[in-house]
Short mmCIF file of C-alpha atoms and ligand atoms in Angstrom, two decimals:
data_model
loop_
_atom_site.label_atom_id
_atom_site.label_comp_id
_atom_site.label_asym_id
_atom_site.label_seq_id
_atom_site.Cartn_x
_atom_site.Cartn_y
_atom_site.Cartn_z
CA MET A 13 -22.80 7.12 10.21
CA SER A 14 -19.99 4.59 10.21
CA GLU A 15 -16.70 5.19 11.99
CA GLN A 16 -13.49 5.55 10.00
CA VAL A 17 -10.89 2.81 9.78
CA PHE A 18 -7.57 4.47 8.97
CA ILE A 19 -5.61 2.81 6.20
CA PHE A 20 -1.87 2.79 6.93
CA ASP A 21 -0.20 1.63 3.75
CA THR A 22 3.22 0.05 4.17
CA THR A 23 3.82 -1.00 0.55
CA LEU A 24 6.83 1.31 0.44
CA ARG A 25 8.33 -0.08 3.67
CA ASP A 26 7.29 -3.63 4.63
CA GLY A 27 6.34 -4.35 1.00
CA GLU A 28 9.44 -2.87 -0.54
CA GLN A 29 11.80 -4.66 1.85
CA SER A 30 10.62 -8.09 0.68
CA PRO A 31 12.52 -10.06 -2.00
CA GLY A 32 11.95 -8.89 -5.58
CA ASN A 33 10.00 -5.79 -4.59
CA THR A 34 12.82 -3.26 -4.49
CA MET A 35 11.94 0.15 -6.00
CA ASN A 36 14.08 3.16 -6.79
CA THR A 37 13.23 6.67 -5.60
CA GLN A 38 11.50 7.65 -8.82
CA GLU A 39 9.29 4.56 -8.61
CA LYS A 40 8.53 5.15 -4.92
CA LEU A 41 7.39 8.69 -5.71
CA ARG A 42 5.10 7.37 -8.41
CA VAL A 43 3.61 4.85 -5.96
CA ALA A 44 3.21 7.50 -3.24
CA ARG A 45 1.31 9.76 -5.63
CA GLN A 46 -0.97 6.88 -6.59
CA LEU A 47 -1.58 5.95 -2.92
CA GLU A 48 -2.64 9.54 -2.31
CA LEU A 49 -5.19 9.25 -5.14
CA LEU A 50 -6.35 5.93 -3.72
CA GLY A 51 -7.33 7.67 -0.50
CA VAL A 52 -4.82 6.07 1.86
CA ASP A 53 -4.65 7.91 5.22
CA ILE A 54 -1.05 7.19 6.18
CA ILE A 55 1.82 6.23 3.89
CA GLU A 56 4.74 4.51 5.58
CA ALA A 57 7.35 5.86 3.19
CA GLY A 58 10.33 3.86 4.42
CA PHE A 59 12.93 3.24 7.11
CA PRO A 60 15.17 6.33 6.94
CA ILE A 61 18.07 4.92 8.97
CA ALA A 62 18.35 1.87 6.68
CA SER A 63 20.34 3.62 3.93
CA GLU A 64 20.98 6.98 2.29
CA GLY A 65 18.67 5.91 -0.55
CA ASP A 66 15.82 5.15 1.87
CA PHE A 67 16.34 8.44 3.67
CA ASP A 68 16.27 10.39 0.43
CA ALA A 69 13.16 8.60 -0.86
CA VAL A 70 11.25 9.21 2.39
CA LYS A 71 12.24 12.88 2.32
CA GLN A 72 11.11 13.34 -1.28
CA ILE A 73 7.80 11.60 -0.61
CA ALA A 74 7.31 13.79 2.48
CA LYS A 75 7.78 16.86 0.26
CA LEU A 76 5.51 15.63 -2.54
CA VAL A 77 2.45 14.19 -0.79
CA LYS A 78 0.12 16.66 0.87
CA ASN A 79 -3.08 14.73 1.57
CA CYS A 80 -1.72 11.79 3.56
CA GLN A 81 0.21 11.50 6.78
CA ILE A 82 3.78 10.39 6.07
CA ALA A 83 5.30 7.91 8.51
CA GLY A 84 8.99 7.13 8.90
CA LEU A 85 9.96 3.92 10.71
CA ALA A 86 12.50 3.97 13.55
CA ARG A 87 13.71 1.37 16.02
CA ALA A 88 13.34 2.44 19.65
CA ASN A 89 16.58 4.37 19.91
CA ASP A 90 17.58 8.03 19.64
CA GLU A 91 19.62 7.72 16.45
CA ASP A 92 16.82 6.04 14.46
CA ILE A 93 14.19 8.44 15.74
CA ASP A 94 16.28 11.55 15.00
CA ARG A 95 17.00 10.26 11.49
CA ALA A 96 13.35 9.44 10.84
CA TRP A 97 12.32 12.92 11.92
CA LYS A 98 14.94 14.53 9.68
CA ALA A 99 13.45 12.70 6.70
CA ILE A 100 9.77 13.41 7.39
CA LYS A 101 9.76 16.82 9.01
CA VAL A 102 8.99 18.55 5.70
CA ALA A 103 5.72 16.61 5.41
CA ALA A 104 2.39 18.37 5.82
CA HIS A 105 1.42 15.65 8.36
CA PRO A 106 4.49 13.77 9.63
CA ARG A 107 4.33 10.69 11.89
CA ILE A 108 7.15 8.89 13.69
CA HIS A 109 6.60 5.15 13.93
CA THR A 110 8.84 3.53 16.53
CA PHE A 111 8.93 -0.13 17.54
CA ILE A 112 10.45 -2.77 19.80
CA SER A 113 9.50 -6.38 20.50
CA THR A 114 7.45 -7.39 23.52
CA SER A 115 7.42 -11.20 23.23
CA ASP A 116 9.58 -13.23 25.62
CA ILE A 117 10.88 -15.18 22.60
CA HIS A 118 12.33 -11.99 21.08
CA LEU A 119 13.42 -10.54 24.43
CA LYS A 120 15.33 -13.66 25.38
CA HIS A 121 16.84 -14.70 22.05
CA GLN A 122 17.21 -11.46 20.09
CA PHE A 123 17.35 -8.48 22.43
CA ARG A 124 18.69 -10.23 25.55
CA LYS A 125 16.75 -7.80 27.72
CA THR A 126 14.27 -8.13 30.56
CA ARG A 127 10.64 -7.07 30.29
CA ASP A 128 11.34 -4.05 32.53
CA GLU A 129 14.25 -2.95 30.36
CA VAL A 130 12.16 -3.16 27.17
CA LEU A 131 9.34 -1.23 28.82
CA GLU A 132 11.79 1.52 29.73
CA ILE A 133 13.23 1.63 26.18
CA ALA A 134 9.73 1.82 24.66
CA VAL A 135 8.68 4.71 26.88
CA ALA A 136 11.95 6.57 26.27
CA ALA A 137 11.55 6.14 22.50
CA VAL A 138 8.02 7.54 22.49
CA LYS A 139 9.16 10.49 24.62
CA ARG A 140 12.03 11.18 22.22
CA ALA A 141 9.68 11.08 19.21
CA LYS A 142 7.22 13.28 21.04
CA ARG A 143 9.85 16.05 21.25
CA TYR A 144 9.46 16.35 17.48
CA THR A 145 5.78 15.68 16.79
CA ASP A 146 2.49 14.93 18.48
CA ASN A 147 1.83 12.21 15.93
CA VAL A 148 3.66 9.17 17.34
CA GLU A 149 2.92 5.52 16.69
CA PHE A 150 4.34 2.74 18.83
CA SER A 151 4.47 -0.89 17.65
CA ALA A 152 4.88 -3.83 20.03
CA MET A 153 6.63 -6.19 17.65
CA ASP A 154 5.61 -9.87 17.91
CA ALA A 155 2.64 -8.74 20.02
CA THR A 156 0.63 -11.87 19.25
CA ARG A 157 3.24 -14.09 20.93
CA SER A 158 3.62 -11.73 23.90
CA ASP A 159 2.17 -12.17 27.36
CA TRP A 160 -1.16 -10.33 27.18
CA ASP A 161 -0.82 -8.58 30.53
CA TYR A 162 2.72 -7.44 29.83
CA LEU A 163 1.57 -6.21 26.41
CA CYS A 164 -1.24 -4.23 28.08
CA LYS A 165 1.27 -2.71 30.50
CA VAL A 166 3.55 -1.59 27.65
CA VAL A 167 0.59 -0.20 25.70
CA ALA A 168 -0.66 1.77 28.71
CA GLU A 169 2.77 3.25 29.45
CA VAL A 170 3.55 4.27 25.86
CA ILE A 171 0.15 6.01 25.71
CA ASP A 172 1.04 7.83 28.93
CA ALA A 173 4.34 8.80 27.28
CA GLY A 174 2.40 10.31 24.36
CA ALA A 175 1.79 7.61 21.72
CA THR A 176 -1.34 8.47 19.74
CA THR A 177 -1.49 5.18 17.84
CA VAL A 178 -0.63 1.79 19.36
CA ASN A 179 0.04 -0.95 16.88
CA ILE A 180 -0.43 -4.65 17.65
CA PRO A 181 1.55 -6.55 15.02
CA ASP A 182 1.19 -10.21 14.22
CA THR A 183 4.80 -10.10 13.08
CA VAL A 184 5.18 -13.80 12.27
CA GLY A 185 1.62 -14.43 11.04
CA TYR A 186 0.84 -16.72 13.99
CA ALA A 187 -2.56 -15.41 15.04
CA VAL A 188 -5.94 -16.89 14.17
CA PRO A 189 -8.99 -14.63 13.76
CA HIS A 190 -11.05 -15.49 16.87
CA GLU A 191 -8.01 -15.29 19.13
CA PHE A 192 -6.69 -12.07 17.56
CA GLY A 193 -10.12 -10.47 17.93
CA GLU A 194 -10.10 -11.49 21.60
CA LEU A 195 -6.66 -9.92 22.07
CA ILE A 196 -7.89 -6.58 20.72
CA ALA A 197 -10.97 -6.77 22.97
CA TYR A 198 -8.69 -7.64 25.92
CA ILE A 199 -6.50 -4.60 25.26
CA ARG A 200 -9.56 -2.36 25.06
CA LYS A 201 -10.81 -3.72 28.35
CA ASN A 202 -7.54 -3.84 30.28
CA VAL A 203 -5.64 -0.73 29.19
CA PRO A 204 -7.17 2.08 31.27
CA ASN A 205 -6.07 4.94 28.98
CA ILE A 206 -6.81 3.16 25.67
CA ASP A 207 -9.36 5.83 24.69
CA LYS A 208 -6.42 8.25 24.21
CA ALA A 209 -4.99 6.29 21.28
CA VAL A 210 -6.07 4.57 18.10
CA ILE A 211 -5.59 0.79 18.13
CA SER A 212 -3.83 -0.39 14.99
CA VAL A 213 -3.09 -3.89 13.69
CA HIS A 214 -0.37 -5.13 11.35
CA CYS A 215 -0.88 -8.71 10.18
CA HIS A 216 1.44 -10.96 8.21
CA ASN A 217 0.12 -13.73 6.01
CA ASP A 218 2.16 -16.80 6.95
CA LEU A 219 -0.99 -18.87 7.51
CA GLY A 220 -3.00 -17.03 4.85
CA LEU A 221 -4.97 -15.26 7.61
CA ALA A 222 -3.69 -11.68 7.43
CA THR A 223 -6.91 -10.21 6.03
CA ALA A 224 -9.16 -12.35 8.26
CA ASN A 225 -7.15 -11.34 11.34
CA SER A 226 -7.29 -7.65 10.39
CA ILE A 227 -11.05 -7.87 9.91
CA ALA A 228 -11.48 -9.65 13.27
CA ALA A 229 -9.49 -6.83 14.87
CA ILE A 230 -11.68 -4.16 13.25
CA HIS A 231 -14.75 -6.02 14.48
CA ASN A 232 -13.30 -5.78 17.99
CA GLY A 233 -12.48 -2.09 17.87
CA ALA A 234 -9.19 -1.61 15.98
CA ARG A 235 -9.44 1.58 13.92
CA GLN A 236 -6.22 1.48 11.92
CA VAL A 237 -5.01 -1.37 9.70
CA GLU A 238 -1.56 -1.65 8.24
CA CYS A 239 -1.55 -3.27 4.84
CA THR A 240 0.01 -3.31 1.38
CA ILE A 241 -1.11 -3.29 -2.24
CA ASN A 242 -1.36 -6.85 -3.62
CA GLY A 243 -0.45 -8.03 -0.09
CA ILE A 244 3.28 -7.77 -0.84
CA GLY A 245 5.61 -7.90 2.14
CA GLU A 246 8.00 -9.88 4.28
CA ARG A 247 7.79 -13.68 3.64
CA ALA A 248 4.14 -14.55 2.76
CA GLY A 249 3.33 -10.85 2.73
CA ASN A 250 1.19 -8.38 4.67
CA ALA A 251 -2.57 -8.01 4.84
CA SER A 252 -3.79 -6.87 1.45
CA LEU A 253 -5.24 -3.36 1.29
CA GLU A 254 -7.71 -4.20 -1.47
CA GLU A 255 -9.14 -7.20 0.42
CA ILE A 256 -9.67 -5.24 3.63
CA ALA A 257 -11.15 -2.19 1.91
CA MET A 258 -13.52 -4.26 -0.25
CA THR A 259 -14.60 -6.48 2.64
CA LEU A 260 -15.68 -3.43 4.62
CA ARG A 261 -17.33 -1.87 1.55
CA THR A 262 -19.10 -5.01 0.28
CA ARG A 263 -20.26 -6.17 3.72
CA LYS A 264 -21.23 -2.70 4.97
CA THR A 265 -24.10 -3.95 7.08
CA SER A 266 -21.81 -6.28 9.05
CA PHE A 267 -19.54 -3.48 10.21
CA THR A 268 -19.89 -0.11 11.88
CA ALA A 269 -16.74 1.16 10.19
CA ASP A 270 -15.45 1.88 6.68
CA THR A 271 -12.36 3.33 5.01
CA ARG A 272 -11.81 6.41 2.84
CA ILE A 273 -10.44 4.27 0.01
CA VAL A 274 -11.54 5.31 -3.50
CA SER A 275 -12.25 1.74 -4.59
CA GLU A 276 -12.13 2.56 -8.33
CA LYS A 277 -8.40 3.28 -7.95
CA ILE A 278 -7.63 -0.16 -6.52
CA TYR A 279 -6.93 -1.99 -9.77
CA PRO A 280 -4.74 0.74 -11.36
CA THR A 281 -2.72 0.87 -8.14
CA SER A 282 -2.31 -2.90 -8.15
CA ARG A 283 -1.16 -2.80 -11.79
CA LEU A 284 1.29 -0.03 -11.00
CA ILE A 285 2.94 -2.12 -8.27
CA THR A 286 3.11 -5.17 -10.54
CA SER A 287 4.63 -3.21 -13.36
CA ILE A 288 7.26 -1.60 -11.13
CA THR A 289 8.27 -4.73 -9.23
CA GLY A 290 7.68 -7.20 -12.06
CA VAL A 291 6.15 -9.52 -9.45
CA PRO A 292 2.91 -10.82 -10.97
CA VAL A 293 -0.29 -11.17 -8.95
CA GLN A 294 -1.55 -14.77 -8.74
CA PRO A 295 -4.53 -15.15 -11.13
CA ASN A 296 -6.94 -16.24 -8.39
CA LYS A 297 -5.95 -13.41 -6.00
CA ALA A 298 -9.06 -11.81 -4.50
CA ILE A 299 -10.10 -8.43 -5.97
CA VAL A 300 -7.14 -7.84 -8.34
CA GLY A 301 -6.26 -11.28 -9.77
CA ALA A 302 -6.88 -11.88 -13.48
CA ASN A 303 -9.62 -14.40 -12.65
CA ALA A 304 -11.22 -12.44 -9.79
CA PHE A 305 -14.19 -11.52 -12.00
CA ALA A 306 -13.97 -14.28 -14.63
CA HIS A 307 -16.87 -16.71 -14.61
CA GLU A 308 -16.12 -19.99 -16.34
CA SER A 309 -18.83 -22.38 -15.23
CA GLY A 310 -21.91 -22.63 -17.47
CA ILE A 311 -24.29 -22.45 -14.51
CA HIS A 312 -22.62 -19.27 -13.24
CA GLN A 313 -22.61 -17.67 -16.71
CA ASP A 314 -26.27 -18.50 -17.11
CA GLY A 315 -27.07 -16.90 -13.74
CA LEU A 316 -24.99 -13.81 -14.51
CA LEU A 317 -26.76 -13.25 -17.81
CA LYS A 318 -30.07 -13.33 -15.99
CA ALA A 319 -28.97 -11.11 -13.09
CA LYS A 320 -25.45 -10.00 -12.08
CA LEU A 321 -26.43 -10.37 -8.44
CA THR A 322 -26.58 -14.16 -8.76
CA TYR A 323 -22.82 -14.68 -8.77
CA GLU A 324 -21.21 -11.24 -8.43
CA ILE A 325 -20.90 -9.74 -4.92
CA MET A 326 -19.20 -6.58 -6.22
CA THR A 327 -18.75 -5.21 -9.73
CA PRO A 328 -15.39 -5.16 -11.52
CA GLU A 329 -16.03 -1.45 -12.20
CA SER A 330 -16.20 -0.76 -8.46
CA VAL A 331 -12.53 -1.74 -8.13
CA GLY A 332 -11.48 0.03 -11.32
CA ILE A 333 -11.56 -2.88 -13.77
CA SER A 334 -13.17 -1.59 -16.92
CA LYS A 335 -15.42 -4.01 -18.79
CA SER A 336 -15.70 -1.86 -21.91
CA SER A 337 -13.31 -4.16 -23.77
CA LEU A 338 -13.24 -2.78 -27.32
CA ILE A 339 -12.47 0.88 -27.03
CA LEU A 340 -10.07 2.81 -29.17
CA GLY A 341 -8.65 2.48 -32.64
CA LYS A 342 -6.53 4.41 -35.16
CA HIS A 343 -9.18 7.12 -35.62
CA SER A 344 -9.49 7.94 -31.93
CA GLY A 345 -8.23 11.36 -30.95
CA ARG A 346 -6.25 12.76 -28.06
CA HIS A 347 -9.39 13.75 -26.16
CA ALA A 348 -10.85 10.23 -26.22
CA PHE A 349 -7.46 8.85 -25.27
CA ARG A 350 -7.11 11.16 -22.25
CA ASP A 351 -10.67 10.32 -21.24
CA ARG A 352 -9.99 6.61 -21.38
CA ILE A 353 -6.80 6.97 -19.35
CA GLU A 354 -8.61 8.94 -16.66
CA ASN A 355 -11.41 6.38 -16.55
CA LEU A 356 -8.79 3.71 -16.03
CA GLY A 357 -7.68 5.65 -12.97
CA TYR A 358 -4.35 7.08 -14.17
CA ILE A 359 -3.36 10.72 -13.93
CA LEU A 360 -0.78 11.86 -16.48
CA ASP A 361 0.62 15.34 -16.98
CA ASP A 362 0.63 16.86 -20.51
CA LYS A 363 4.14 15.67 -21.32
CA GLU A 364 3.35 12.13 -20.21
CA LEU A 365 0.07 12.18 -22.10
CA ASN A 366 1.84 13.22 -25.30
CA LEU A 367 4.35 10.42 -24.95
CA ALA A 368 1.63 7.84 -24.30
CA PHE A 369 -0.53 9.18 -27.16
CA LYS A 370 2.35 8.91 -29.62
CA ARG A 371 2.89 5.30 -28.62
CA PHE A 372 -0.86 4.64 -28.82
CA LYS A 373 -0.96 5.99 -32.40
CA ALA A 374 1.96 3.76 -33.39
CA LEU A 375 0.22 0.77 -31.80
CA SER A 376 -3.13 1.47 -33.46
CA ASP A 377 -1.36 1.49 -36.83
CA MET A 378 -0.25 -2.08 -36.14
CA LYS A 379 -3.27 -3.33 -34.25
CA LYS A 380 -6.93 -2.96 -35.23
CA ASN A 381 -8.39 -2.92 -31.71
CA VAL A 382 -6.65 -1.23 -28.84
CA TYR A 383 -7.96 -2.61 -25.54
CA ASP A 384 -7.72 -1.19 -22.02
CA GLU A 385 -4.97 -3.70 -21.25
CA ASP A 386 -2.97 -2.35 -24.22
CA ILE A 387 -3.34 1.21 -22.96
CA GLU A 388 -2.28 0.18 -19.47
CA MET A 389 0.74 -1.54 -20.93
CA ILE A 390 1.68 1.64 -22.80
CA ILE A 391 1.48 3.60 -19.54
CA MET A 392 3.57 1.05 -17.68
CA ASP A 393 6.10 0.74 -20.46
CA GLU A 394 6.38 4.37 -21.53
CA ILE A 395 5.59 6.41 -18.43
CA TYR A 396 6.22 4.29 -15.36
CA LYS A 397 9.56 2.96 -16.52
CA THR A 398 12.67 3.05 -14.36
CA ALA A 399 15.60 5.43 -14.80
CA GLU A 400 17.50 3.93 -17.68
CA ARG A 401 21.19 3.59 -18.26
CA ALA A 402 20.62 1.65 -21.46
CA LYS A 403 17.89 1.92 -24.12
CA LEU A 404 17.03 -0.10 -27.19
CA VAL A 405 17.29 2.05 -30.31
CA TYR A 406 16.95 -0.55 -33.05
CA LEU A 407 16.57 -4.31 -33.36
CA ASN A 408 16.56 -6.38 -36.50
CA VAL A 409 16.41 -10.16 -36.49
CA SER A 410 16.39 -12.68 -39.27
CA CYS A 411 15.21 -16.16 -38.45
CA GLY A 412 13.26 -19.09 -39.84
CA ASN A 413 13.85 -22.78 -40.51
CA THR A 414 16.41 -22.21 -43.28
CA THR A 415 18.63 -19.54 -41.73
CA ILE A 416 20.87 -19.06 -38.72
CA PRO A 417 19.04 -16.70 -36.34
CA THR A 418 20.89 -13.39 -36.44
CA ALA A 419 20.27 -10.18 -34.49
CA THR A 420 21.51 -6.67 -35.12
CA VAL A 421 21.10 -4.44 -32.10
CA LYS A 422 21.63 -0.70 -31.73
CA MET A 423 21.56 0.68 -28.18
CA GLU A 424 22.06 3.93 -26.35
CA ILE A 425 24.26 3.33 -23.31
CA ASP A 426 25.10 6.23 -21.00
CA GLY A 427 24.21 8.63 -23.81
CA ASN A 428 26.41 6.97 -26.49
CA ILE A 429 25.27 4.84 -29.42
CA PHE A 430 26.61 1.29 -29.86
CA GLN A 431 25.78 -1.39 -32.42
CA ASP A 432 26.64 -5.06 -32.78
CA VAL A 433 25.50 -8.20 -34.54
CA GLY A 434 25.44 -11.87 -33.46
CA THR A 435 23.84 -15.27 -33.92
CA GLY A 436 22.08 -17.63 -31.55
CA ASP A 437 19.91 -20.74 -31.23
CA GLY A 438 16.81 -18.65 -31.87
CA PRO A 439 15.96 -14.98 -32.44
CA VAL A 440 15.56 -14.17 -28.72
CA HIS A 441 18.81 -15.95 -27.89
CA ALA A 442 20.64 -14.05 -30.66
CA ALA A 443 19.28 -10.68 -29.49
CA PHE A 444 20.08 -11.41 -25.81
CA LYS A 445 23.64 -12.46 -26.69
CA VAL A 446 24.28 -9.18 -28.50
CA ILE A 447 22.72 -7.07 -25.72
CA LYS A 448 24.78 -8.98 -23.15
CA ARG A 449 27.96 -8.25 -25.10
CA LEU A 450 27.13 -4.57 -25.58
CA LEU A 451 26.42 -4.11 -21.88
CA LYS A 452 29.33 -6.32 -20.78
CA THR A 453 27.14 -8.02 -18.21
CA THR A 454 27.94 -11.25 -16.37
CA SER A 455 24.39 -11.64 -15.09
CA LYS A 456 22.59 -14.96 -15.42
CA LEU A 457 19.16 -15.36 -16.99
CA GLU A 458 16.98 -17.17 -14.42
CA LYS A 459 13.52 -16.86 -15.88
CA PHE A 460 11.90 -15.85 -19.14
CA SER A 461 8.14 -15.82 -19.63
CA VAL A 462 5.83 -14.53 -22.36
CA ASN A 463 2.13 -13.68 -22.00
CA SER A 464 -0.33 -12.29 -24.46
CA ILE A 465 -2.00 -9.13 -23.13
CA THR A 466 -5.25 -9.56 -25.07
CA GLN A 467 -6.76 -12.41 -27.08
CA ASP A 468 -6.37 -11.31 -30.74
CA MET A 469 -3.79 -12.58 -33.22
CA ASP A 470 -2.26 -9.09 -33.24
CA ALA A 471 -2.11 -8.88 -29.43
CA GLN A 472 0.82 -7.27 -27.65
CA GLY A 473 3.17 -9.68 -25.96
CA GLU A 474 4.27 -9.02 -22.40
CA VAL A 475 7.63 -10.49 -21.45
CA PHE A 476 9.09 -10.94 -17.96
CA VAL A 477 12.78 -11.61 -17.47
CA LYS A 478 14.52 -12.46 -14.20
CA LEU A 479 18.29 -12.02 -13.84
CA SER A 480 20.76 -12.70 -11.06
CA GLU A 481 24.28 -11.50 -10.41
CA LYS A 482 26.40 -11.82 -7.27
CA GLY A 483 23.45 -12.46 -4.98
CA LEU A 484 21.29 -9.70 -6.52
CA LYS A 485 18.14 -10.44 -8.48
CA ALA A 486 16.23 -8.16 -10.83
CA ILE A 487 13.07 -8.52 -12.85
CA GLY A 488 12.40 -6.67 -16.10
CA LYS A 489 9.32 -6.28 -18.24
CA GLY A 490 8.69 -5.29 -21.85
CA ALA A 491 5.67 -5.13 -24.13
CA ASP A 492 5.32 -4.89 -27.89
CA THR A 493 3.33 -6.41 -30.74
CA ASP A 494 6.64 -7.95 -31.80
CA ILE A 495 7.56 -10.60 -29.25
CA ILE A 496 11.32 -10.39 -29.98
CA VAL A 497 11.28 -6.61 -29.41
CA ALA A 498 9.27 -7.14 -26.19
CA SER A 499 11.87 -9.69 -25.05
CA ALA A 500 14.78 -7.32 -25.78
CA LYS A 501 13.02 -4.51 -23.88
CA ALA A 502 12.38 -6.78 -20.90
CA TYR A 503 16.01 -7.93 -20.86
CA ILE A 504 17.33 -4.36 -21.01
CA ASN A 505 14.83 -3.28 -18.35
CA ALA A 506 16.08 -6.04 -16.01
CA LEU A 507 19.72 -5.08 -16.71
CA ASN A 508 18.94 -1.43 -15.87
CA ARG A 509 17.34 -2.50 -12.60
CA LEU A 510 20.28 -4.76 -11.75
CA GLU A 511 22.63 -1.86 -12.38
CA TYR A 512 20.54 0.32 -10.09
CA MET A 513 20.62 -2.33 -7.35
CA LYS A 514 24.39 -2.63 -7.66
CA THR A 515 24.81 1.12 -7.10
CA LYS A 516 22.35 1.02 -4.22
CA LYS A 517 24.28 -1.86 -2.61
CA SER A 518 27.64 -0.17 -3.03
O1 LIG B 602 5.88 -7.01 11.26
C1 LIG B 602 6.18 -6.15 12.11
O2 LIG B 602 6.10 -6.36 13.33
C2 LIG B 602 6.64 -4.86 11.62
C3 LIG B 602 6.82 -3.77 12.62
C4 LIG B 602 7.99 -2.91 12.32
C5 LIG B 602 5.55 -2.99 12.74
O3 LIG B 602 6.80 -4.68 10.43
ZN1 LIG B 603 5.67 -6.24 9.26
#
């Protein structure tokens, strides 16, 4: 029987705080629900002291999610800890996660405190958290650049104060696997009360070693890993959940430990994060990248046709990527549609299913073959969309090589209908100019990209738009068989997100 490695997902905290990955409360709830289905043990829902919005989101997640522990982050001071508790106390299994740095670099240049002072603060913080709950995690920030003996002393004292999880973060992604493994072994050997707490690790990816370091730590006795979906996070990101979970699963015989992750939910969860943040996953990303299971070389294809085992160490199905390409069409009914959605790993309520089914019917009237990717796009576009201030009601463009591109746009803005017409250098330009005028926005278009979701001539187009305004940046996404409509949807989606960020900032 293998031991359990606890998965502490920090997509909604370390992931969300990184550039371009901001989510609103509605989106965070959607992610939390998906993480619960994925089998995550602990969800770090946010940093409640950071803002009213963060506090509210953590509280709502704490209320909603029943099968995971919900952690709230707090610096090592009374105010942060009290606030974190206020946000998470409604949870079925709340956890306070408090932290302070232990490296001399941080102590000298950032905190301007001595080692003894920091030790005292750490112990006091754990004791404060302990007044509220037995489930207290302490993180020694910048642990990998700390003096090992001082780190052991802090770890021992916070455990004495009541910490039940001690986290060893590689905050700046400085560690290398053999050395990080040795550090975990050193802590196990030199902290006398270490058996009273779970050792956790939290690795950043500055040298591309976050997963390797986490695995080295597990090999040396760590039993909690902190990670994010798609590896999103501060700077180069955090250790990626899918890589850690699939390493332990695929190389079972090399480890005495495994996670509770439902691997078939990995890909839908990855897609959900991409669709919410608009930050695409690099094609060659392990496990969830578009090319992760694509075999191009003739020799590999030949081997695969003879036996999958030759070049495939895990199946796409095992991570939730369906290979049954051609699936539904205009004659498919609601039952088949629901079935397909559930097989893809999404759970929709009846109202959401009806909405998605209506859109599927409309799409299958325009498109002969509806692929899994098309269905996913419907879910992302129709169900997982952000709260909208503005919606596209109608778009008509005339263009060609003998006419001036002209767009007529009808929109619903704050519940009222507006319409305008304008020209541009091309149909997308004309539509964007009209939308810009209707929404009176001064934002700047920074990026515009179009991808085809599937390979056919009648494929849906997926458009990403990036906007900036007064230091804020927002990404929007839209999909449609008509590329101009997809572009308009993506532009409006980005404007809605920008609007949301402006209110959050103010
Ligand atoms: O990277 C880090 O050290 C952190 C801590 C708050 C755990 O994110
Ligand atoms: Zn971090």
